[in-house]
């Protein structure tokens, strides 16, 4: 349905929605490119599902416009918007077989109302022919999803993963212009989730359709998306590629949400000449804040290093080890920095770094932590990211 | 301690047993009387066991020399007619009240609850007058008309539909189902246990109803089962209570049989609403 001209998949302008007195979406703008895998990521209750339902037409926005493929769809009922949705609960029709579930969207489109009425439907000579065509397509989709053996079962007789596939199949048979997915993996166990994640990414690559995917799991968002829209309290905090969000967070809130374990935030003040002070250490950033301005410094766990050879000459902080967690491929050190108030921090080491550090006695208290350039972010008093000015920064080099 | 638990169990079963005997006694008596010879019913000697098996004569009289079969046929027509219209109206209305958002829904549902509190005796007179004016007295329509809209069924189905998962309805709307189609393709199949339970209630109530048929029916041709029994007692038995009880047993039998067949679904339908 997408006309080749328009680069628009879905465009939202000024979408606002309140339930009773509570504002759930606050004038939200978002342009989803045709064919991209866009993830709406955000904490529980931030309005992701509401936004998805508004795009689908299942909920009416208080104001604002939804356009799909360059055409406003606000006046269209859900079925005519050319979108398909995979629900968190899968929402399969419980008393129909898998085949019936997959066939329903096509029956609704290709059979007349009379041909769908109980009993009367058998009077139509056309119906049998149309149904044969539908069942052929259903079988093709079932084969693509490897559920052809389940076609005669009812949803209650399926495992979670199988139900998820059927829900996906029911969305796919229609070849919609846009797939909407509301946390489709949240009811699967961890191993299956990883598997289905790959399959969804494959499916997106194969179909080339626009996907709008809702999740509160940042790993899902980071691994599958072309772009992520990070939402909080009914607005979009940042829209960008996974790299953008991780390496160039637009605000402290974004930096805090993305990354696990989450980054260490230290309260500091500007020194008036483009740098900040951390105890005895000065970090130059090339910012323009007046002396005494309160700033926040965010440090990713992997931006801390132990002074092993090449890392030895960055700005260094002293710290006391509280606890060390072994995750197999990496270690997380929970430390307290030797700064006023002893702020806690988390340090991520690869298993090899940890091994080397232990061998050279670098894990004895007090630890010396060197700051790497990458993964250190400065945020202004309003929480917005301060771009380091390369001309003035020793740290970012 | 075990003996105390045992005693408690014996006691509770005893209470239940007494209750069951009290409830069943009239039925047992009816069945015994229906096989009792006429002269023995008011005989001087009181013996629960009939002296001679007179079932054939009694049942034959009830079946072939009375209006009872005709009344049962009428009863079936009236009960099924009422039930069909009740389901056709209550199911969509209950779905709308439970799942659609529209102005005035709260008020409408309030009226439904209010309707639950109004017994048939209240509108009986105006209904009778209207039917009389329309020349519809002594018809099947007059027998069925006041019961076409059932607030009880509406209420029962609404409670049931409220528990239906919202996401499935949304999926259906996305797939292109209209609200009526959602009712017959999704809501009705899911509500089958509730529909079964309601049907039992409805059929029992209208099969056994004496009040309304007594008001609107005068002819033998439109008599419902209880009216059939009444006529039988007055005119045809000539004091043969054995035959009368045979007629009563015949009239009770379909309901008992239906309940035995549908027992499990019935109990499930009653306990299911509000759960899940
Ligand atoms: N129909 C409704 N009536 C009233 N409030 C609602 C309704 N739907 C959603 N809300 C409220 O809107 C807010 C956002 O809900 P929404 O379901 O969009 O969150 P979400 O981001 O999808 O969360 P989650 O990750 O938990 O699914 C919540 O506070 C919720 O309570
Ligand atoms: Mg949600």
XYZ file of C-alpha atoms and ligand atoms in Angstrom:
705
model
C 0.000 0.000 0.000
C 2.930 2.313 0.534
C 3.247 4.476 -2.529
C 6.857 4.539 -3.596
C 7.043 8.328 -3.419
C 6.492 8.793 0.258
C 9.258 8.115 2.702
C 6.645 8.247 5.409
C 5.746 5.109 7.236
C 3.775 6.611 10.074
C 3.719 10.252 11.064
C 2.341 11.478 14.366
C 1.856 15.161 14.982
C 0.860 16.674 18.294
C -0.748 13.522 19.674
C -2.231 14.132 23.123
C -4.383 11.828 25.214
C -5.794 12.009 28.711
C -7.771 9.445 30.634
C -10.030 11.289 32.996
C -7.733 13.874 34.517
C -4.479 12.020 33.879
C -2.415 13.132 30.957
C -0.950 10.044 29.314
C 0.425 11.506 26.089
C 1.508 15.116 25.969
C 1.582 16.472 22.425
C 3.859 13.905 20.887
C 5.514 14.130 17.442
C 7.119 11.178 15.740
C 8.009 10.360 12.155
C 8.536 6.693 11.445
C 10.274 6.019 8.131
C 8.776 3.500 5.766
C 10.378 0.118 6.259
C 12.184 0.884 9.479
C 12.089 -1.039 12.735
C 11.221 1.607 15.270
C 11.039 0.738 18.935
C 9.059 2.650 21.511
C 11.043 2.091 24.674
C 10.119 3.358 28.082
C 9.223 2.471 31.647
C 5.907 0.877 32.536
C 2.968 3.244 32.316
C 4.659 5.855 30.130
C 1.997 5.571 27.422
C 3.594 3.213 24.890
C 0.590 0.947 24.509
C -1.745 3.914 24.412
C 0.272 5.416 21.566
C 0.213 2.112 19.685
C -3.543 1.829 20.121
C -3.967 5.365 18.823
C -1.953 4.511 15.714
C -4.129 1.424 15.229
C -7.300 3.470 15.711
C -8.412 1.425 18.712
C -8.269 4.519 20.888
C -9.054 8.083 19.828
C -6.508 10.798 20.503
C -7.734 14.016 22.125
C -5.846 16.021 19.556
C -3.189 15.576 16.893
C -3.017 13.648 13.642
C -1.924 10.176 12.622
C -0.820 9.691 9.015
C 0.050 6.363 7.489
C 1.896 6.290 4.175
C 1.410 10.014 3.801
C -2.352 9.964 4.279
C -4.211 11.089 7.413
C -6.138 8.171 8.887
C -7.842 9.826 11.848
C -11.295 9.306 10.392
C -10.671 5.651 9.486
C -11.728 2.712 11.654
C -8.957 0.315 12.739
C -9.609 -2.236 10.004
C -9.131 0.318 7.246
C -5.805 1.701 8.407
C -3.815 -1.117 6.884
C -2.038 -1.905 10.121
C -1.801 -5.216 11.965
C -1.072 -5.646 15.617
C 0.494 -8.328 17.761
C -0.771 -8.021 21.297
C 1.066 -8.682 24.516
C -1.470 -11.351 25.487
C -1.530 -12.524 21.830
C -5.324 -12.072 21.860
C -6.000 -15.198 19.814
C -9.654 -16.092 19.290
C -9.981 -18.776 21.967
C -12.628 -21.032 20.432
C -11.236 -20.988 16.881
C -8.504 -23.278 15.623
C -5.147 -21.883 14.607
C -6.282 -22.074 10.985
C -9.449 -20.168 11.890
C -7.421 -17.536 13.682
C -5.138 -17.043 10.713
C -8.012 -17.030 8.233
C -10.210 -14.539 10.083
C -8.552 -11.310 8.896
C -8.767 -12.516 5.295
C -12.356 -13.722 5.643
C -13.304 -10.296 6.938
C -11.831 -8.670 3.875
C -12.764 -11.050 1.117
C -16.170 -12.413 2.103
C -19.322 -10.343 2.097
C -21.326 -10.010 5.291
C -23.846 -12.544 3.983
C -21.069 -14.992 3.265
C -19.973 -14.728 6.892
C -23.386 -15.158 8.535
C -23.930 -18.439 10.359
C -25.843 -21.005 8.218
C -26.697 -18.528 5.442
C -23.028 -18.416 4.483
C -23.201 -21.877 2.905
C -25.666 -20.628 0.307
C -23.047 -18.580 -1.520
C -21.410 -20.455 -4.379
C -18.525 -17.993 -4.386
C -17.646 -18.648 -0.768
C -16.070 -22.065 -1.227
C -13.737 -20.737 -3.904
C -12.676 -17.721 -1.839
C -12.146 -19.910 1.217
C -9.874 -22.233 -0.770
C -7.719 -19.254 -1.712
C -7.652 -18.066 1.885
C -6.670 -21.469 3.235
C -3.821 -21.675 0.723
C -2.467 -18.372 1.999
C -2.974 -19.447 5.590
C -0.954 -22.580 4.908
C 1.827 -20.543 3.285
C 2.090 -18.238 6.289
C 1.944 -21.197 8.664
C 4.810 -22.830 6.812
C 6.868 -19.654 6.927
C 6.400 -19.614 10.704
C 6.780 -23.402 11.053
C 3.366 -23.860 12.657
C 1.703 -25.853 9.869
C 1.430 -28.868 12.187
C -0.657 -26.843 14.626
C -3.348 -25.615 12.257
C -6.099 -27.775 13.769
C -5.368 -26.960 17.395
C -7.111 -24.450 19.617
C -5.011 -21.702 21.248
C -5.406 -23.316 24.680
C -3.517 -26.341 23.369
C -0.437 -24.312 22.358
C 2.689 -23.322 24.238
C 3.504 -19.661 24.783
C 5.993 -19.603 21.935
C 3.547 -21.261 19.564
C 0.800 -18.809 20.479
C 3.200 -15.980 19.832
C 3.854 -17.341 16.343
C 0.158 -17.698 15.616
C -0.392 -14.097 16.684
C 2.412 -13.065 14.382
C 0.919 -15.144 11.581
C -2.475 -13.546 12.026
C -0.804 -10.169 11.558
C 1.251 -11.339 8.566
C -1.506 -12.884 6.427
C -2.886 -9.455 5.662
C 0.405 -8.013 4.377
C -0.215 -4.760 6.221
C 1.708 -1.553 5.590
C 2.639 -1.340 9.268
C 3.149 -3.933 11.983
C 2.412 -2.803 15.496
C 3.777 -5.018 18.246
C 3.025 -4.509 21.909
C 5.623 -6.332 23.984
C 5.182 -9.542 22.018
C 8.043 -11.292 23.809
C 7.217 -10.442 27.383
C 5.378 -13.713 28.036
C 8.201 -15.936 26.766
C 11.004 -17.449 28.790
C 14.480 -15.982 28.445
C 15.908 -18.499 25.978
C 12.885 -18.356 23.697
C 12.931 -14.589 23.841
C 16.430 -14.473 22.374
C 15.401 -16.891 19.634
C 12.235 -15.012 18.691
C 14.175 -11.751 18.767
C 16.343 -13.041 15.953
C 13.340 -14.320 14.068
C 11.591 -10.975 14.320
C 14.681 -9.164 13.074
C 14.876 -11.664 10.187
C 11.208 -11.229 9.443
C 11.635 -7.480 9.309
C 14.570 -7.794 6.951
C 12.611 -10.178 4.730
C 9.330 -8.248 4.607
C 10.772 -4.747 4.555
C 7.569 -3.515 6.215
C 7.445 -0.765 8.802
C 7.570 -2.214 12.318
C 6.606 -0.241 15.400
C 7.629 -2.272 18.368
C 6.817 -1.527 21.993
C 8.956 -2.814 24.796
C 10.331 -1.829 28.155
C 13.284 -4.153 27.684
C 16.269 -2.164 26.514
C 18.120 -5.249 25.271
C 15.267 -5.973 22.854
C 15.275 -2.343 21.788
C 19.039 -2.147 21.317
C 19.363 -5.423 19.410
C 16.471 -5.178 16.957
C 15.774 -1.545 16.174
C 16.772 0.709 13.336
C 15.837 3.531 15.657
C 14.545 3.834 19.201
C 12.132 6.423 20.539
C 12.751 6.580 24.260
C 9.570 7.638 26.046
C 8.871 8.826 29.528
C 5.676 10.270 30.969
C 3.955 10.647 27.648
C 6.724 12.369 25.743
C 9.672 11.295 23.661
C 12.976 11.962 25.368
C 15.152 11.019 22.428
C 14.752 9.514 18.989
C 17.807 7.934 17.467
C 19.730 4.815 16.561
C 20.732 2.473 19.387
C 24.253 3.913 19.100
C 22.930 7.464 19.415
C 21.078 6.614 22.576
C 23.958 4.784 24.166
C 26.897 6.924 23.065
C 25.249 10.318 22.746
C 22.355 10.400 25.219
C 20.470 13.666 24.814
C 19.765 13.978 28.500
C 20.594 12.572 31.873
C 17.244 10.719 31.899
C 18.132 8.927 28.652
C 21.618 8.085 29.894
C 20.163 6.686 33.092
C 17.562 4.540 31.308
C 19.827 3.028 28.661
C 22.653 0.706 29.678
C 22.840 -2.015 32.263
C 24.218 -1.785 34.845
C 23.237 1.834 34.704
C 25.755 4.619 34.644
C 27.222 6.309 37.684
C 26.030 9.896 38.145
C 28.214 12.321 40.094
C 27.127 15.822 41.089
C 29.819 18.356 40.279
C 30.183 22.075 39.666
C 31.642 23.971 36.721
C 35.040 25.543 37.342
C 34.411 28.529 35.102
C 37.076 27.682 32.557
C 35.317 24.829 30.741
C 36.070 22.007 33.116
C 34.787 20.321 36.236
C 36.431 19.105 39.359
C 36.231 15.656 40.876
C 38.126 15.882 44.156
C 41.704 16.569 43.184
C 41.114 15.778 39.522
C 40.086 18.314 36.886
C 38.259 17.135 33.787
C 38.305 19.592 30.877
C 35.148 19.620 28.721
C 35.249 22.952 26.934
C 31.771 23.927 28.184
C 30.649 27.497 28.754
C 28.945 27.318 32.133
C 29.797 29.928 34.761
C 31.842 28.885 37.753
C 29.687 27.192 40.399
C 26.966 25.936 37.997
C 25.717 22.546 39.147
C 26.442 19.890 36.525
C 26.030 16.120 36.460
C 28.691 13.769 35.257
C 27.577 10.390 33.943
C 30.120 7.607 33.739
C 29.304 4.300 32.008
C 30.574 1.243 33.913
C 33.003 0.434 31.108
C 34.409 3.980 31.151
C 36.188 3.091 34.382
C 39.418 1.200 33.882
C 42.130 -0.159 36.140
C 45.613 1.243 35.445
C 46.771 -1.666 33.323
C 49.538 -0.556 30.950
C 47.994 1.564 28.194
C 45.112 2.745 30.360
C 47.385 4.096 33.079
C 47.537 7.759 32.148
C 43.941 9.056 32.201
C 42.530 11.096 35.071
C 42.414 8.811 38.075
C 40.091 8.454 41.081
C 40.631 6.490 44.249
C 37.916 4.074 45.341
C 37.090 1.391 47.887
C 35.818 -1.989 46.707
C 32.472 -2.968 48.230
C 31.507 -6.052 46.259
C 32.601 -7.853 43.104
C 30.124 -9.765 40.915
C 31.275 -12.431 38.508
C 29.054 -12.649 35.404
C 31.314 -15.060 33.564
C 32.392 -12.976 30.601
C 32.662 -9.854 32.718
C 32.929 -8.614 36.263
C 31.000 -5.813 37.926
C 32.828 -4.065 40.758
C 30.617 -2.106 43.131
C 32.817 0.582 44.618
C 32.617 3.754 46.680
C 34.560 6.649 45.187
C 36.906 8.620 47.371
C 34.973 11.860 46.907
C 32.828 13.871 49.346
C 29.868 11.709 50.304
C 31.553 8.536 49.045
C 29.250 8.160 46.009
C 28.687 4.563 44.818
C 29.828 3.570 41.342
C 29.832 0.465 39.185
C 32.872 -0.635 37.208
C 32.654 -3.135 34.356
C 35.721 -5.225 33.553
C 36.121 -7.961 30.999
C 37.130 -11.303 32.444
C 40.605 -10.802 30.927
C 41.016 -7.356 32.483
C 39.884 -8.705 35.828
C 42.383 -11.566 35.582
C 45.232 -9.207 34.700
C 44.258 -6.758 37.447
C 44.193 -9.487 40.057
C 47.577 -10.757 38.910
C 49.125 -7.307 39.267
C 47.492 -6.656 42.641
C 45.317 -3.825 41.323
C 42.226 -5.111 43.121
C 43.655 -4.325 46.574
C 42.047 -1.389 48.394
C 42.305 1.455 47.668
C 41.597 0.935 43.993
C 42.808 3.389 41.424
C 40.193 3.944 38.684
C 41.198 5.602 35.451
C 38.522 7.380 33.401
C 38.397 6.446 29.733
C 37.315 9.062 27.216
C 34.441 7.084 25.798
C 31.386 6.738 28.001
C 31.832 9.888 30.082
C 28.979 12.352 29.601
C 28.380 15.793 31.044
C 24.855 17.124 31.621
C 23.864 20.724 32.262
C 21.637 22.009 35.065
C 18.540 21.251 32.922
C 19.738 17.682 32.395
C 20.586 18.234 28.709
C 23.757 16.728 27.354
C 26.775 19.042 27.044
C 28.703 18.270 23.878
C 32.394 18.265 24.694
C 34.364 20.761 22.655
C 37.178 18.706 21.177
C 39.504 21.698 21.109
C 39.515 21.917 24.878
C 39.237 18.386 26.086
C 42.011 16.212 27.198
C 39.624 13.573 28.517
C 37.879 13.077 25.223
C 41.005 12.214 23.358
C -9.665 -35.578 67.338
C -10.436 -37.859 64.436
C -13.632 -38.997 66.091
C -14.700 -35.384 66.432
C -14.146 -34.740 62.724
C -16.085 -37.893 61.997
C -18.948 -36.766 64.195
C -19.023 -33.360 62.492
C -19.130 -35.043 59.124
C -21.950 -37.346 60.195
C -23.895 -34.391 61.575
C -23.524 -32.273 58.480
C -24.539 -35.149 56.269
C -27.523 -35.778 58.480
C -28.652 -32.174 58.091
C -28.191 -32.369 54.337
C -30.050 -35.644 54.246
C -33.029 -34.212 56.096
C -33.053 -31.276 53.701
C -32.928 -33.592 50.704
C -35.770 -35.753 52.057
C -37.928 -32.682 52.664
C -37.300 -31.438 49.141
C -37.778 -34.755 47.430
C -40.751 -36.033 49.429
C -43.443 -34.279 47.331
C -41.934 -35.673 44.147
C -41.737 -39.166 45.533
C -45.324 -38.852 46.709
C -46.348 -37.647 43.269
C -44.693 -40.628 41.602
C -46.221 -43.083 44.115
C -49.651 -41.579 43.660
C -49.348 -41.721 39.891
C -49.188 -45.512 40.047
C -51.844 -45.871 42.723
C -55.318 -47.103 41.830
C -58.007 -44.413 42.036
C -59.951 -45.993 44.884
C -56.874 -46.144 47.086
C -55.913 -42.448 46.975
C -58.440 -41.448 49.587
C -58.716 -44.896 51.091
C -59.001 -45.347 54.840
C -55.748 -47.291 55.084
C -52.671 -45.207 54.681
C -49.929 -47.190 53.027
C -47.155 -45.488 51.052
C -46.769 -48.526 48.790
C -49.705 -48.930 46.370
C -51.565 -52.196 46.797
C -51.679 -52.727 43.064
C -49.732 -51.179 40.184
C -52.128 -48.851 38.398
C -49.510 -46.931 36.422
C -50.761 -48.047 33.023
C -54.317 -46.804 33.506
C -53.247 -43.565 35.112
C -50.612 -42.670 32.544
C -52.843 -43.775 29.707
C -55.574 -41.522 30.950
C -53.159 -38.606 31.295
C -51.700 -39.198 27.850
C -54.762 -40.030 25.787
C -57.827 -38.746 27.576
C -56.599 -35.352 28.656
C -55.244 -32.056 27.446
C -51.825 -32.677 29.003
C -49.935 -33.588 25.781
C -51.378 -30.561 24.035
C -50.411 -28.370 26.979
C -46.887 -29.714 26.875
C -46.599 -28.936 23.189
C -47.875 -25.425 23.856
C -45.391 -25.130 26.698
C -42.543 -26.089 24.384
C -43.617 -23.531 21.772
C -43.966 -20.763 24.356
C -40.719 -21.540 26.199
C -38.602 -21.838 23.065
C -40.190 -18.760 21.527
C -39.513 -16.730 24.638
C -35.956 -18.055 24.921
C -35.116 -17.315 21.288
C -36.201 -13.689 21.512
C -34.609 -13.290 24.938
C -31.230 -14.457 23.665
C -31.473 -12.458 20.446
C -32.069 -9.262 22.399
C -30.214 -9.773 25.673
C -26.887 -10.922 24.201
C -26.206 -7.891 21.980
C -27.613 -5.507 24.578
C -25.489 -7.036 27.326
C -22.400 -6.795 25.109
C -23.108 -3.138 24.435
C -23.624 -2.385 28.119
C -20.513 -4.280 29.094
C -18.026 -3.298 26.416
C -19.049 -0.237 24.405
C -18.554 3.282 25.588
C -21.469 5.559 24.794
C -23.253 8.418 26.524
C -26.036 7.292 28.824
C -24.623 3.846 29.425
C -24.610 4.296 33.182
C -28.218 5.451 33.208
C -29.287 2.576 30.987
C -27.605 0.059 33.198
C -29.221 1.684 36.227
C -32.592 1.152 34.550
C -31.712 -2.489 33.961
C -30.947 -2.925 37.647
C -34.201 -1.183 38.452
C -36.009 -3.519 36.075
C -34.700 -6.456 38.095
C -36.788 -5.277 41.017
C -40.126 -5.065 39.180
C -42.209 -8.268 39.366
C -44.550 -9.246 36.529
C -47.566 -8.479 38.707
C -46.851 -4.769 38.437
C -47.255 -4.291 34.675
C -49.754 -7.168 34.367
C -52.852 -5.007 34.159
C -51.661 -2.514 31.521
C -50.213 -5.371 29.496
C -53.516 -7.227 29.677
C -55.448 -4.160 28.595
C -53.118 -3.497 25.697
C -53.315 -7.087 24.495
C -57.075 -7.030 24.839
C -57.322 -3.798 22.834
C -55.109 -5.306 20.161
C -57.285 -8.389 20.049
C -54.362 -10.601 20.899
C -55.689 -12.348 23.984
C -55.588 -16.143 23.942
C -52.666 -16.294 21.483
C -49.120 -17.598 21.736
C -47.958 -14.032 21.273
C -49.847 -12.924 24.383
C -48.237 -15.740 26.346
C -44.725 -14.796 25.255
C -44.807 -11.047 24.799
C -44.159 -9.796 28.378
C -41.050 -11.972 28.672
C -39.252 -11.118 25.452
C -36.943 -8.656 27.190
C -35.177 -10.169 30.141
C -33.374 -7.904 32.547
C -32.103 -10.904 34.448
C -30.476 -12.338 31.319
C -29.137 -8.933 30.394
C -27.553 -8.604 33.805
C -26.125 -12.134 33.783
C -24.593 -11.777 30.317
C -23.249 -8.332 31.048
C -21.359 -9.634 34.052
C -20.034 -12.405 31.865
C -18.952 -10.151 28.997
C -17.174 -7.818 31.371
C -14.606 -10.532 32.003
C -13.899 -11.052 28.294
C -10.324 -9.957 27.462
C -10.244 -6.480 25.935
C -7.278 -7.261 23.694
C -9.216 -9.972 21.856
C -11.944 -7.443 21.078
C -9.318 -5.024 19.824
C -7.772 -7.717 17.658
C -11.201 -8.439 16.215
C -11.798 -4.772 15.404
C -8.426 -4.602 13.691
C -9.311 -7.708 11.717
C -12.449 -5.950 10.519
C -15.242 -7.367 12.661
C -18.126 -5.039 13.413
C -19.591 -5.042 16.891
C -22.502 -7.332 15.964
C -20.121 -9.743 14.357
C -17.997 -9.683 17.494
C -21.100 -10.680 19.424
C -21.890 -13.719 17.329
C -18.373 -14.790 16.418
C -16.611 -14.209 19.737
C -18.882 -13.281 22.609
C -21.605 -15.899 22.115
C -19.265 -18.901 21.792
C -17.458 -17.777 24.919
C -20.727 -17.260 26.766
C -22.167 -20.706 26.008
C -22.042 -21.874 29.649
C -23.818 -18.711 30.778
C -26.326 -19.065 27.944
C -26.975 -22.648 29.031
C -27.545 -21.664 32.639
C -29.836 -18.836 31.634
C -31.797 -21.098 29.291
C -32.492 -23.525 32.125
C -33.744 -20.680 34.306
C -35.881 -19.235 31.553
C -37.421 -22.512 30.436
C -38.169 -23.679 33.967
C -39.755 -20.358 34.847
C -42.023 -20.171 31.814
C -42.822 -23.869 31.656
C -44.080 -23.724 35.227
C -45.629 -20.256 35.074
C -49.266 -20.226 36.045
C -49.879 -16.560 36.764
C -49.605 -15.027 33.295
C -51.194 -17.855 31.257
C -54.115 -17.795 33.664
C -54.640 -14.129 32.793
C -54.364 -14.202 29.008
C -55.464 -17.737 28.063
C -59.002 -19.043 28.179
C -59.125 -21.783 25.568
C -57.926 -25.365 25.869
C -55.974 -24.928 22.633
C -53.560 -22.416 24.197
C -53.239 -23.980 27.651
C -49.722 -24.250 28.998
C -48.669 -27.212 31.198
C -49.901 -25.855 34.558
C -53.206 -24.812 32.921
C -53.439 -28.257 31.404
C -53.135 -29.812 34.853
C -55.734 -27.419 36.236
C -58.221 -28.329 33.521
C -57.451 -31.978 34.014
C -58.237 -31.734 37.705
C -61.457 -29.870 37.188
C -62.966 -31.656 34.278
C -61.365 -34.830 33.241
C -60.107 -36.888 36.129
C -63.321 -37.075 37.968
C -61.425 -37.253 41.188
C -58.794 -39.690 39.942
C -55.780 -38.225 41.640
C -53.665 -41.062 40.347
C -54.206 -39.902 36.768
C -53.742 -36.317 37.822
C -50.383 -37.126 39.366
C -49.441 -39.068 36.257
C -50.089 -35.869 34.289
C -48.012 -33.890 36.746
C -45.180 -36.400 36.478
C -45.297 -36.138 32.697
C -45.082 -32.375 32.882
C -42.156 -32.436 35.305
C -40.235 -35.053 33.378
C -38.803 -32.907 30.535
C -37.345 -30.402 32.980
C -35.804 -33.071 35.183
C -34.341 -34.835 32.172
C -32.996 -31.603 30.715
C -31.414 -30.690 34.009
C -29.770 -34.084 34.411
C -28.289 -33.823 30.926
C -27.109 -30.232 31.335
C -26.194 -30.454 35.025
C -22.459 -29.965 34.719
C -22.661 -27.107 32.251
C -25.365 -25.487 34.326
C -23.337 -25.406 37.523
C -20.277 -24.212 35.602
C -22.271 -21.422 33.977
C -23.457 -20.218 37.349
C -20.077 -20.268 39.042
C -18.195 -18.955 36.044
C -19.647 -15.477 35.824
C -17.433 -13.061 37.638
C -14.515 -15.440 37.812
C -11.476 -15.514 35.496
N -8.480 2.859 29.241
C -7.777 3.519 30.171
N -8.420 4.206 31.144
C -7.742 4.895 32.083
N -6.406 4.944 32.156
C -5.701 4.283 31.231
C -6.344 3.535 30.188
N -5.393 2.979 29.419
C -4.213 3.364 29.951
N -4.391 4.143 31.029
C -3.331 4.774 31.820
O -2.443 5.396 30.940
C -1.112 5.232 31.360
C -0.299 4.658 30.229
O -0.767 3.363 29.935
P -0.095 2.468 28.836
O -0.805 1.172 28.842
O -0.035 3.202 27.563
O 1.359 2.277 29.429
P 2.553 1.421 28.847
O 3.653 2.355 28.551
O 2.092 0.556 27.749
O 2.954 0.539 30.103
P 3.378 -0.995 30.162
O 4.809 -1.065 29.799
O 3.155 -1.336 31.599
O 2.479 -1.755 29.242
C -1.144 4.355 32.588
O -0.989 5.178 33.711
C -2.517 3.750 32.569
O -2.989 3.573 33.875
Mg 1.710 -1.552 27.549
